[in-house]
Structures are given as structure tokens and as C-alpha cells.
Amino acid sequence: MAVQSRRSKLHRGTVFSIGYEGRDLDDFLDTLEGNRVKVLVDVRLTPISRKKGFSKTALSEGLARRGIEYRHAPALGNPKENRAAFRGAAVRTGRRRFLAHLNNGSRHAYEEVIELARAQRIALLCVERDDRQCHRGCITDQAQEQHPALSVQHL
């Protein structure tokens, strides 16, 4: 019985998915804090933004003030040549391409995120508010498919 309980705990966890589009920094941080997120994993290839507070340094400082750790996972970023597909009618093509990228060169980074989610409450960050129009939706869909006990929530 104790072995089963320990094994079950290893497979549980929560991954939140959040985009900062249409949010200001305080609202964004309040949302993370309200959901007790402990680690924000930035899955943007390049963690810069024209929106105040959402570039890597400013964001990590804002998160630290709220007791949230920042981690950048560039290997989980959507390659530049695939970004346009997520903005138009070719989302299905963009998702297929990103999943190929994720499961080839980025598999190790993906597995690290899964392990982190089993240990702590994490959130994946990118720009788009709607995860269906963002590559992070591919990450969370695959995570839930491969690890059914993992809870995925979109903020």
C-alpha cells in the first residue's frame, strides 16, 4: 500500500498555462499568486517583450517579489519559422511542426518540465492568452496525454 501511494504521488502534479496578452503585470502576478504557482517556466524562445514588465529581467524581479521562481526554457520555445502558423488558419500545421520539434530536439527539456510539475505548482508562460493559438497548448496537451494524472489548467 505504501509503495502504491508513493508511486501515485510521483505521477500527480499541476501545470498551469498562462499568456500575458491583454494583462498588466500586477494582474498577471496576482493570477499566479492566487493559484499558488511556485515556478514560472518561460517557454518563449526569446524572453523579451515590448510590454512593460514582461521581459526576462523585469519579469523575474516581479516574480521574485511575490515568492515565485523564474525559469527560462528556450528549448521549449516555438521556432521563429513556425510562429506565423499559430496566427492564421494553419494552426493545425503549426501544432504538428511544433510537436515534431518538441519530441526531437527538445524532449529533455520537456521531461524536465514534467518532473518539475510533479514536485511543484508550475505555470508555462508565453504571450498569447488563448493556449489554442500558442505552442504552449501543444506542450500541455502532450503532457496530459502522456501523464493522465497530471492536471492542466489554463489561466
GROMACS .gro file of N, CA and C in nm:
model
  465
    1MET      N    1   0.082  -0.119   0.000
    1MET     CA    2   0.000   0.000   0.000
    1MET      C    3   0.086   0.126   0.000
    2ALA      N    4   0.190   0.128   0.081
    2ALA     CA    5   0.278   0.245   0.086
    2ALA      C    6   0.350   0.265  -0.047
    3VAL      N    7   0.386   0.157  -0.113
    3VAL     CA    8   0.452   0.167  -0.243
    3VAL      C    9   0.358   0.230  -0.345
    4GLN      N   10   0.231   0.189  -0.346
    4GLN     CA   11   0.134   0.246  -0.438
    4GLN      C   12   0.114   0.394  -0.412
    5SER      N   13   0.105   0.434  -0.286
    5SER     CA   14   0.085   0.575  -0.253
    5SER      C   15   0.203   0.658  -0.301
    6ARG      N   16   0.324   0.610  -0.279
    6ARG     CA   17   0.441   0.684  -0.323
    6ARG      C   18   0.443   0.692  -0.476
    7ARG      N   19   0.413   0.584  -0.543
    7ARG     CA   20   0.412   0.581  -0.689
    7ARG      C   21   0.305   0.677  -0.742
    8SER      N   22   0.188   0.683  -0.679
    8SER     CA   23   0.081   0.773  -0.722
    8SER      C   24   0.124   0.918  -0.708
    9LYS      N   25   0.190   0.951  -0.599
    9LYS     CA   26   0.234   1.089  -0.579
    9LYS      C   27   0.333   1.132  -0.687
   10LEU      N   28   0.416   1.041  -0.732
   10LEU     CA   29   0.513   1.075  -0.834
   10LEU      C   30   0.446   1.115  -0.965
   11HIS      N   31   0.327   1.067  -0.991
   11HIS     CA   32   0.261   1.093  -1.118
   11HIS      C   33   0.161   1.207  -1.111
   12ARG      N   34   0.140   1.263  -0.996
   12ARG     CA   35   0.048   1.375  -0.982
   12ARG      C   36   0.123   1.505  -1.004
   13GLY      N   37   0.047   1.609  -1.021
   13GLY     CA   38   0.106   1.741  -1.034
   13GLY      C   39   0.010   1.830  -1.112
   14THR      N   40   0.043   1.958  -1.114
   14THR     CA   41  -0.039   2.054  -1.186
   14THR      C   42   0.049   2.141  -1.272
   15VAL      N   43   0.005   2.160  -1.394
   15VAL     CA   44   0.069   2.254  -1.485
   15VAL      C   45  -0.036   2.358  -1.521
   16PHE      N   46  -0.004   2.483  -1.492
   16PHE     CA   47  -0.089   2.592  -1.536
   16PHE      C   48  -0.032   2.646  -1.666
   17SER      N   49  -0.117   2.700  -1.747
   17SER     CA   50  -0.076   2.760  -1.874
   17SER      C   51  -0.127   2.903  -1.873
   18ILE      N   52  -0.039   3.000  -1.899
   18ILE     CA   53  -0.081   3.140  -1.892
   18ILE      C   54  -0.012   3.223  -2.000
   19GLY      N   55  -0.088   3.311  -2.059
   19GLY     CA   56  -0.035   3.408  -2.154
   19GLY      C   57  -0.056   3.548  -2.097
   20TYR      N   58   0.032   3.640  -2.131
   20TYR     CA   59   0.019   3.774  -2.075
   20TYR      C   60  -0.052   3.873  -2.166
   21GLU      N   61  -0.095   3.829  -2.283
   21GLU     CA   62  -0.168   3.915  -2.375
   21GLU      C   63  -0.292   3.972  -2.305
   22GLY      N   64  -0.307   4.104  -2.312
   22GLY     CA   65  -0.423   4.169  -2.253
   22GLY      C   66  -0.418   4.184  -2.102
   23ARG      N   67  -0.306   4.157  -2.040
   23ARG     CA   68  -0.293   4.168  -1.894
   23ARG      C   69  -0.184   4.270  -1.860
   24ASP      N   70  -0.200   4.333  -1.748
   24ASP     CA   71  -0.088   4.414  -1.698
   24ASP      C   72  -0.011   4.326  -1.598
   25LEU      N   73   0.105   4.372  -1.560
   25LEU     CA   74   0.192   4.289  -1.476
   25LEU      C   75   0.128   4.255  -1.343
   26ASP      N   76   0.063   4.351  -1.277
   26ASP     CA   77   0.002   4.322  -1.146
   26ASP      C   78  -0.107   4.216  -1.157
   27ASP      N   79  -0.193   4.227  -1.258
   27ASP     CA   80  -0.299   4.127  -1.280
   27ASP      C   81  -0.237   3.990  -1.304
   28PHE      N   82  -0.135   3.986  -1.386
   28PHE     CA   83  -0.065   3.862  -1.419
   28PHE      C   84  -0.008   3.798  -1.292
   29LEU      N   85   0.064   3.878  -1.214
   29LEU     CA   86   0.126   3.826  -1.091
   29LEU      C   87   0.020   3.785  -0.988
   30ASP      N   88  -0.089   3.863  -0.978
   30ASP     CA   89  -0.198   3.827  -0.887
   30ASP      C   90  -0.257   3.691  -0.925
   31THR      N   91  -0.273   3.667  -1.055
   31THR     CA   92  -0.329   3.540  -1.103
   31THR      C   93  -0.238   3.424  -1.064
   32LEU      N   94  -0.108   3.440  -1.084
   32LEU     CA   95  -0.014   3.334  -1.046
   32LEU      C   96  -0.017   3.310  -0.896
   33GLU      N   97  -0.009   3.418  -0.821
   33GLU     CA   98  -0.008   3.408  -0.676
   33GLU      C   99  -0.139   3.347  -0.623
   34GLY      N  100  -0.250   3.388  -0.681
   34GLY     CA  101  -0.380   3.335  -0.639
   34GLY      C  102  -0.396   3.187  -0.665
   35ASN      N  103  -0.322   3.136  -0.761
   35ASN     CA  104  -0.324   2.993  -0.792
   35ASN      C  105  -0.207   2.917  -0.730
   36ARG      N  106  -0.137   2.985  -0.641
   36ARG     CA  107  -0.026   2.927  -0.564
   36ARG      C  108   0.084   2.869  -0.652
   37VAL      N  109   0.111   2.934  -0.765
   37VAL     CA  110   0.219   2.891  -0.854
   37VAL      C  111   0.352   2.920  -0.785
   38LYS      N  112   0.442   2.824  -0.788
   38LYS     CA  113   0.573   2.839  -0.725
   38LYS      C  114   0.684   2.864  -0.826
   39VAL      N  115   0.667   2.814  -0.949
   39VAL     CA  116   0.770   2.832  -1.052
   39VAL      C  117   0.701   2.869  -1.183
   40LEU      N  118   0.748   2.976  -1.244
   40LEU     CA  119   0.702   3.014  -1.377
   40LEU      C  120   0.808   2.969  -1.477
   41VAL      N  121   0.767   2.887  -1.573
   41VAL     CA  122   0.858   2.840  -1.677
   41VAL      C  123   0.825   2.916  -1.805
   42ASP      N  124   0.916   3.000  -1.845
   42ASP     CA  125   0.900   3.084  -1.964
   42ASP      C  126   0.937   3.001  -2.086
   43VAL      N  127   0.837   2.969  -2.169
   43VAL     CA  128   0.861   2.886  -2.286
   43VAL      C  129   0.871   2.969  -2.415
   44ARG      N  130   0.902   3.097  -2.399
   44ARG     CA  131   0.931   3.180  -2.516
   44ARG      C  132   1.075   3.152  -2.557
   45LEU      N  133   1.099   3.141  -2.686
   45LEU     CA  134   1.235   3.121  -2.735
   45LEU      C  135   1.324   3.236  -2.691
   46THR      N  136   1.274   3.357  -2.710
   46THR     CA  137   1.346   3.479  -2.671
   46THR      C  138   1.260   3.553  -2.570
   47PRO      N  139   1.303   3.563  -2.445
   47PRO     CA  140   1.218   3.620  -2.340
   47PRO      C  141   1.221   3.773  -2.334
   48ILE      N  142   1.185   3.834  -2.443
   48ILE     CA  143   1.175   3.980  -2.447
   48ILE      C  144   1.034   4.019  -2.486
   49SER      N  145   0.995   4.139  -2.445
   49SER     CA  146   0.861   4.186  -2.475
   49SER      C  147   0.862   4.338  -2.483
   50ARG      N  148   0.777   4.389  -2.569
   50ARG     CA  149   0.757   4.534  -2.575
   50ARG      C  150   0.665   4.579  -2.462
   51LYS      N  151   0.595   4.485  -2.403
   51LYS     CA  152   0.502   4.515  -2.295
   51LYS      C  153   0.580   4.526  -2.163
   52LYS      N  154   0.563   4.637  -2.097
   52LYS     CA  155   0.638   4.666  -1.975
   52LYS      C  156   0.621   4.555  -1.870
   53GLY      N  157   0.735   4.509  -1.821
   53GLY     CA  158   0.736   4.411  -1.713
   53GLY      C  159   0.746   4.266  -1.756
   54PHE      N  160   0.737   4.240  -1.887
   54PHE     CA  161   0.732   4.101  -1.932
   54PHE      C  162   0.860   4.053  -2.001
   55SER      N  163   0.964   4.134  -2.002
   55SER     CA  164   1.095   4.086  -2.048
   55SER      C  165   1.160   4.011  -1.932
   56LYS      N  166   1.254   3.926  -1.964
   56LYS     CA  167   1.312   3.833  -1.867
   56LYS      C  168   1.353   3.896  -1.734
   57THR      N  169   1.434   4.000  -1.735
   57THR     CA  170   1.485   4.057  -1.611
   57THR      C  171   1.373   4.119  -1.528
   58ALA      N  172   1.293   4.203  -1.589
   58ALA     CA  173   1.184   4.269  -1.516
   58ALA      C  174   1.083   4.166  -1.464
   59LEU      N  175   1.052   4.067  -1.546
   59LEU     CA  176   0.956   3.964  -1.505
   59LEU      C  177   1.011   3.881  -1.390
   60SER      N  178   1.136   3.841  -1.399
   60SER     CA  179   1.193   3.759  -1.291
   60SER      C  180   1.200   3.837  -1.160
   61GLU      N  181   1.224   3.967  -1.168
   61GLU     CA  182   1.225   4.052  -1.048
   61GLU      C  183   1.085   4.064  -0.989
   62GLY      N  184   0.985   4.085  -1.074
   62GLY     CA  185   0.847   4.093  -1.027
   62GLY      C  186   0.801   3.964  -0.964
   63LEU      N  187   0.836   3.854  -1.025
   63LEU     CA  188   0.801   3.722  -0.971
   63LEU      C  189   0.869   3.699  -0.835
   64ALA      N  190   0.996   3.735  -0.826
   64ALA     CA  191   1.071   3.716  -0.701
   64ALA      C  192   1.006   3.792  -0.586
   65ARG      N  193   0.955   3.912  -0.616
   65ARG     CA  194   0.886   3.990  -0.511
   65ARG      C  195   0.762   3.918  -0.459
   66ARG      N  196   0.708   3.829  -0.539
   66ARG     CA  197   0.589   3.752  -0.500
   66ARG      C  198   0.625   3.611  -0.453
   67GLY      N  199   0.753   3.581  -0.445
   67GLY     CA  200   0.796   3.449  -0.399
   67GLY      C  201   0.783   3.340  -0.504
   68ILE      N  202   0.785   3.380  -0.633
   68ILE     CA  203   0.773   3.284  -0.742
   68ILE      C  204   0.905   3.278  -0.817
   69GLU      N  205   0.953   3.158  -0.839
   69GLU     CA  206   1.079   3.138  -0.910
   69GLU      C  207   1.057   3.151  -1.061
   70TYR      N  208   1.155   3.208  -1.130
   70TYR     CA  209   1.150   3.221  -1.276
   70TYR      C  210   1.251   3.125  -1.337
   71ARG      N  211   1.208   3.053  -1.440
   71ARG     CA  212   1.299   2.968  -1.518
   71ARG      C  213   1.270   2.989  -1.666
   72HIS      N  214   1.374   3.008  -1.742
   72HIS     CA  215   1.359   3.021  -1.887
   72HIS      C  216   1.394   2.886  -1.950
   73ALA      N  217   1.305   2.837  -2.037
   73ALA     CA  218   1.327   2.709  -2.106
   73ALA      C  219   1.324   2.734  -2.256
   74PRO      N  220   1.432   2.791  -2.311
   74PRO     CA  221   1.432   2.826  -2.454
   74PRO      C  222   1.415   2.705  -2.545
   75ALA      N  223   1.454   2.587  -2.500
   75ALA     CA  224   1.438   2.466  -2.583
   75ALA      C  225   1.290   2.436  -2.608
   76LEU      N  226   1.201   2.490  -2.524
   76LEU     CA  227   1.058   2.469  -2.541
   76LEU      C  228   0.992   2.583  -2.617
   77GLY      N  229   1.073   2.674  -2.669
   77GLY     CA  230   1.019   2.785  -2.748
   77GLY      C  231   0.978   2.741  -2.888
   78ASN      N  232   0.884   2.814  -2.944
   78ASN     CA  233   0.839   2.786  -3.080
   78ASN      C  234   0.939   2.848  -3.177
   79PRO      N  235   0.996   2.770  -3.268
   79PRO     CA  236   1.093   2.825  -3.364
   79PRO      C  237   1.031   2.940  -3.445
   80LYS      N  238   1.111   3.039  -3.474
   80LYS     CA  239   1.062   3.159  -3.545
   80LYS      C  240   0.987   3.125  -3.672
   81GLU      N  241   1.037   3.029  -3.749
   81GLU     CA  242   0.974   2.996  -3.876
   81GLU      C  243   0.837   2.929  -3.861
   82ASN      N  244   0.799   2.892  -3.739
   82ASN     CA  245   0.670   2.828  -3.716
   82ASN      C  246   0.567   2.920  -3.650
   83ARG      N  247   0.605   3.041  -3.613
   83ARG     CA  248   0.516   3.129  -3.538
   83ARG      C  249   0.396   3.177  -3.617
   84ALA      N  250   0.415   3.209  -3.743
   84ALA     CA  251   0.305   3.261  -3.824
   84ALA      C  252   0.190   3.161  -3.835
   85ALA      N  253   0.221   3.034  -3.832
   85ALA     CA  254   0.116   2.931  -3.843
   85ALA      C  255   0.016   2.940  -3.729
   86PHE      N  256   0.060   2.981  -3.612
   86PHE     CA  257  -0.029   2.991  -3.497
   86PHE      C  258  -0.118   3.115  -3.503
   87ARG      N  259  -0.088   3.208  -3.591
   87ARG     CA  260  -0.167   3.331  -3.601
   87ARG      C  261  -0.273   3.324  -3.711
   88GLY      N  262  -0.270   3.223  -3.792
   88GLY     CA  263  -0.362   3.216  -3.904
   88GLY      C  264  -0.442   3.088  -3.907
   89ALA      N  265  -0.483   3.052  -4.026
   89ALA     CA  266  -0.565   2.933  -4.045
   89ALA      C  267  -0.482   2.804  -4.039
   90ALA      N  268  -0.351   2.817  -4.031
   90ALA     CA  269  -0.264   2.699  -4.036
   90ALA      C  270  -0.224   2.648  -3.897
   91VAL      N  271  -0.310   2.672  -3.798
   91VAL     CA  272  -0.277   2.631  -3.661
   91VAL      C  273  -0.247   2.481  -3.653
   92ARG      N  274  -0.324   2.401  -3.722
   92ARG     CA  275  -0.303   2.256  -3.721
   92ARG      C  276  -0.162   2.222  -3.771
   93THR      N  277  -0.119   2.289  -3.877
   93THR     CA  278   0.017   2.269  -3.930
   93THR      C  279   0.121   2.315  -3.829
   94GLY      N  280   0.097   2.431  -3.768
   94GLY     CA  281   0.189   2.483  -3.667
   94GLY      C  282   0.202   2.389  -3.548
   95ARG      N  283   0.091   2.335  -3.504
   95ARG     CA  284   0.093   2.239  -3.392
   95ARG      C  285   0.171   2.113  -3.430
   96ARG      N  286   0.148   2.061  -3.550
   96ARG     CA  287   0.221   1.941  -3.595
   96ARG      C  288   0.371   1.967  -3.599
   97ARG      N  289   0.410   2.080  -3.654
   97ARG     CA  290   0.553   2.115  -3.661
   97ARG      C  291   0.613   2.132  -3.522
   98PHE      N  292   0.539   2.200  -3.435
   98PHE     CA  293   0.595   2.221  -3.301
   98PHE      C  294   0.609   2.089  -3.227
   99LEU      N  295   0.511   2.001  -3.238
   99LEU     CA  296   0.522   1.871  -3.169
   99LEU      C  297   0.640   1.790  -3.221
  100ALA      N  298   0.669   1.799  -3.350
  100ALA     CA  299   0.788   1.732  -3.404
  100ALA      C  300   0.914   1.792  -3.341
  101HIS      N  301   0.917   1.924  -3.329
  101HIS     CA  302   1.030   1.993  -3.265
  101HIS      C  303   1.042   1.949  -3.118
  102LEU      N  304   0.929   1.948  -3.049
  102LEU     CA  305   0.926   1.913  -2.907
  102LEU      C  306   0.978   1.772  -2.882
  103ASN      N  307   0.940   1.679  -2.967
  103ASN     CA  308   0.974   1.539  -2.944
  103ASN      C  309   1.105   1.496  -3.007
  104ASN      N  310   1.171   1.586  -3.073
  104ASN     CA  311   1.303   1.555  -3.127
  104ASN      C  312   1.407   1.627  -3.042
  105GLY      N  313   1.441   1.748  -3.076
  105GLY     CA  314   1.549   1.818  -3.006
  105GLY      C  315   1.517   1.870  -2.868
  106SER      N  316   1.390   1.879  -2.832
  106SER     CA  317   1.353   1.941  -2.705
  106SER      C  318   1.297   1.842  -2.603
  107ARG      N  319   1.309   1.717  -2.628
  107ARG     CA  320   1.249   1.616  -2.542
  107ARG      C  321   1.302   1.622  -2.398
  108HIS      N  322   1.431   1.645  -2.383
  108HIS     CA  323   1.490   1.650  -2.249
  108HIS      C  324   1.430   1.766  -2.169
  109ALA      N  325   1.417   1.883  -2.232
  109ALA     CA  326   1.359   1.999  -2.163
  109ALA      C  327   1.213   1.972  -2.126
  110TYR      N  328   1.141   1.907  -2.215
  110TYR     CA  329   1.001   1.871  -2.188
  110TYR      C  330   0.993   1.779  -2.066
  111GLU      N  331   1.076   1.677  -2.061
  111GLU     CA  332   1.074   1.583  -1.948
  111GLU      C  333   1.110   1.654  -1.817
  112GLU      N  334   1.202   1.749  -1.823
  112GLU     CA  335   1.237   1.826  -1.703
  112GLU      C  336   1.117   1.904  -1.651
  113VAL      N  337   1.039   1.962  -1.741
  113VAL     CA  338   0.920   2.036  -1.701
  113VAL      C  339   0.817   1.942  -1.637
  114ILE      N  340   0.801   1.824  -1.692
  114ILE     CA  341   0.708   1.726  -1.635
  114ILE      C  342   0.751   1.689  -1.493
  115GLU      N  343   0.879   1.663  -1.476
  115GLU     CA  344   0.929   1.628  -1.342
  115GLU      C  345   0.911   1.745  -1.245
  116LEU      N  346   0.936   1.865  -1.290
  116LEU     CA  347   0.917   1.983  -1.206
  116LEU      C  348   0.770   1.996  -1.165
  117ALA      N  349   0.680   1.971  -1.258
  117ALA     CA  350   0.536   1.980  -1.229
  117ALA      C  351   0.492   1.876  -1.126
  118ARG      N  352   0.559   1.765  -1.122
  118ARG     CA  353   0.526   1.663  -1.023
  118ARG      C  354   0.569   1.705  -0.883
  119ALA      N  355   0.667   1.793  -0.875
  119ALA     CA  356   0.721   1.835  -0.747
  119ALA      C  357   0.664   1.967  -0.697
  120GLN      N  358   0.625   2.056  -0.791
  120GLN     CA  359   0.581   2.190  -0.753
  120GLN      C  360   0.468   2.237  -0.845
  121ARG      N  361   0.399   2.341  -0.802
  121ARG     CA  362   0.295   2.401  -0.887
  121ARG      C  363   0.367   2.495  -0.983
  122ILE      N  364   0.356   2.464  -1.112
  122ILE     CA  365   0.426   2.544  -1.213
  122ILE      C  366   0.326   2.604  -1.312
  123ALA      N  367   0.372   2.707  -1.380
  123ALA     CA  368   0.294   2.766  -1.490
  123ALA      C  369   0.387   2.783  -1.609
  124LEU      N  370   0.335   2.751  -1.727
  124LEU     CA  371   0.408   2.774  -1.852
  124LEU      C  372   0.363   2.909  -1.906
  125LEU      N  373   0.457   2.991  -1.945
  125LEU     CA  374   0.429   3.126  -1.993
  125LEU      C  375   0.466   3.145  -2.139
  126CYS      N  376   0.377   3.208  -2.212
  126CYS     CA  377   0.405   3.264  -2.344
  126CYS      C  378   0.317   3.387  -2.360
  127VAL      N  379   0.316   3.443  -2.477
  127VAL     CA  380   0.245   3.569  -2.500
  127VAL      C  381   0.094   3.549  -2.509
  128GLU      N  382   0.050   3.463  -2.599
  128GLU     CA  383  -0.091   3.451  -2.633
  128GLU      C  384  -0.177   3.409  -2.514
  129ARG      N  385  -0.287   3.478  -2.496
  129ARG     CA  386  -0.377   3.444  -2.387
  129ARG      C  387  -0.446   3.310  -2.413
  130ASP      N  388  -0.484   3.286  -2.537
  130ASP     CA  389  -0.552   3.162  -2.576
  130ASP      C  390  -0.448   3.056  -2.609
  131ASP      N  391  -0.441   2.954  -2.527
  131ASP     CA  392  -0.340   2.850  -2.549
  131ASP      C  393  -0.363   2.770  -2.677
  132ARG      N  394  -0.482   2.775  -2.736
  132ARG     CA  395  -0.508   2.708  -2.864
  132ARG      C  396  -0.437   2.780  -2.979
  133GLN      N  397  -0.400   2.904  -2.956
  133GLN     CA  398  -0.329   2.983  -3.057
  133GLN      C  399  -0.182   2.997  -3.020
  134CYS      N  400  -0.134   2.907  -2.935
  134CYS     CA  401   0.003   2.916  -2.883
  134CYS      C  402   0.063   2.776  -2.870
  135HIS      N  403   0.193   2.769  -2.888
  135HIS     CA  404   0.262   2.641  -2.878
  135HIS      C  405   0.257   2.579  -2.739
  136ARG      N  406   0.235   2.660  -2.636
  136ARG     CA  407   0.230   2.600  -2.502
  136ARG      C  408   0.110   2.506  -2.489
  137GLY      N  409   0.005   2.527  -2.571
  137GLY     CA  410  -0.107   2.433  -2.574
  137GLY      C  411  -0.063   2.295  -2.622
  138CYS      N  412   0.033   2.292  -2.711
  138CYS     CA  413   0.089   2.163  -2.757
  138CYS      C  414   0.159   2.093  -2.641
  139ILE      N  415   0.234   2.170  -2.564
  139ILE     CA  416   0.308   2.113  -2.451
  139ILE      C  417   0.211   2.056  -2.349
  140THR      N  418   0.109   2.133  -2.313
  140THR     CA  419   0.016   2.086  -2.211
  140THR      C  420  -0.071   1.971  -2.262
  141ASP      N  421  -0.110   1.974  -2.389
  141ASP     CA  422  -0.188   1.863  -2.445
  141ASP      C  423  -0.109   1.733  -2.440
  142GLN      N  424   0.017   1.740  -2.481
  142GLN     CA  425   0.101   1.620  -2.480
  142GLN      C  426   0.125   1.574  -2.337
  143ALA      N  427   0.149   1.667  -2.247
  143ALA     CA  428   0.173   1.630  -2.108
  143ALA      C  429   0.054   1.557  -2.050
  144GLN      N  430  -0.065   1.607  -2.077
  144GLN     CA  431  -0.185   1.544  -2.023
  144GLN      C  432  -0.211   1.408  -2.089
  145GLU      N  433  -0.181   1.398  -2.216
  145GLU     CA  434  -0.200   1.271  -2.287
  145GLU      C  435  -0.103   1.165  -2.234
  146GLN      N  436   0.021   1.202  -2.214
  146GLN     CA  437   0.123   1.106  -2.171
  146GLN      C  438   0.123   1.081  -2.021
  147HIS      N  439   0.067   1.175  -1.946
  147HIS     CA  440   0.065   1.166  -1.799
  147HIS      C  441  -0.075   1.203  -1.751
  148PRO      N  442  -0.171   1.112  -1.764
  148PRO     CA  443  -0.312   1.143  -1.735
  148PRO      C  444  -0.339   1.194  -1.594
  149ALA      N  445  -0.256   1.160  -1.497
  149ALA     CA  446  -0.277   1.208  -1.361
  149ALA      C  447  -0.233   1.354  -1.344
  150LEU      N  448  -0.163   1.406  -1.441
  150LEU     CA  449  -0.118   1.545  -1.438
  150LEU      C  450  -0.235   1.636  -1.469
  151SER      N  451  -0.259   1.730  -1.383
  151SER     CA  452  -0.368   1.825  -1.404
  151SER      C  453  -0.316   1.944  -1.485
  152VAL      N  454  -0.393   1.986  -1.585
  152VAL     CA  455  -0.358   2.104  -1.665
  152VAL      C  456  -0.471   2.205  -1.650
  153GLN      N  457  -0.434   2.327  -1.617
  153GLN     CA  458  -0.533   2.434  -1.604
  153GLN      C  459  -0.484   2.557  -1.678
  154HIS      N  460  -0.574   2.617  -1.755
  154HIS     CA  461  -0.541   2.736  -1.832
  154HIS      C  462  -0.592   2.858  -1.758
  155LEU      N  463  -0.501   2.951  -1.736
  155LEU     CA  464  -0.536   3.073  -1.662
  155LEU      C  465  -0.559   3.191  -1.755
   0.00000   0.00000   0.00000
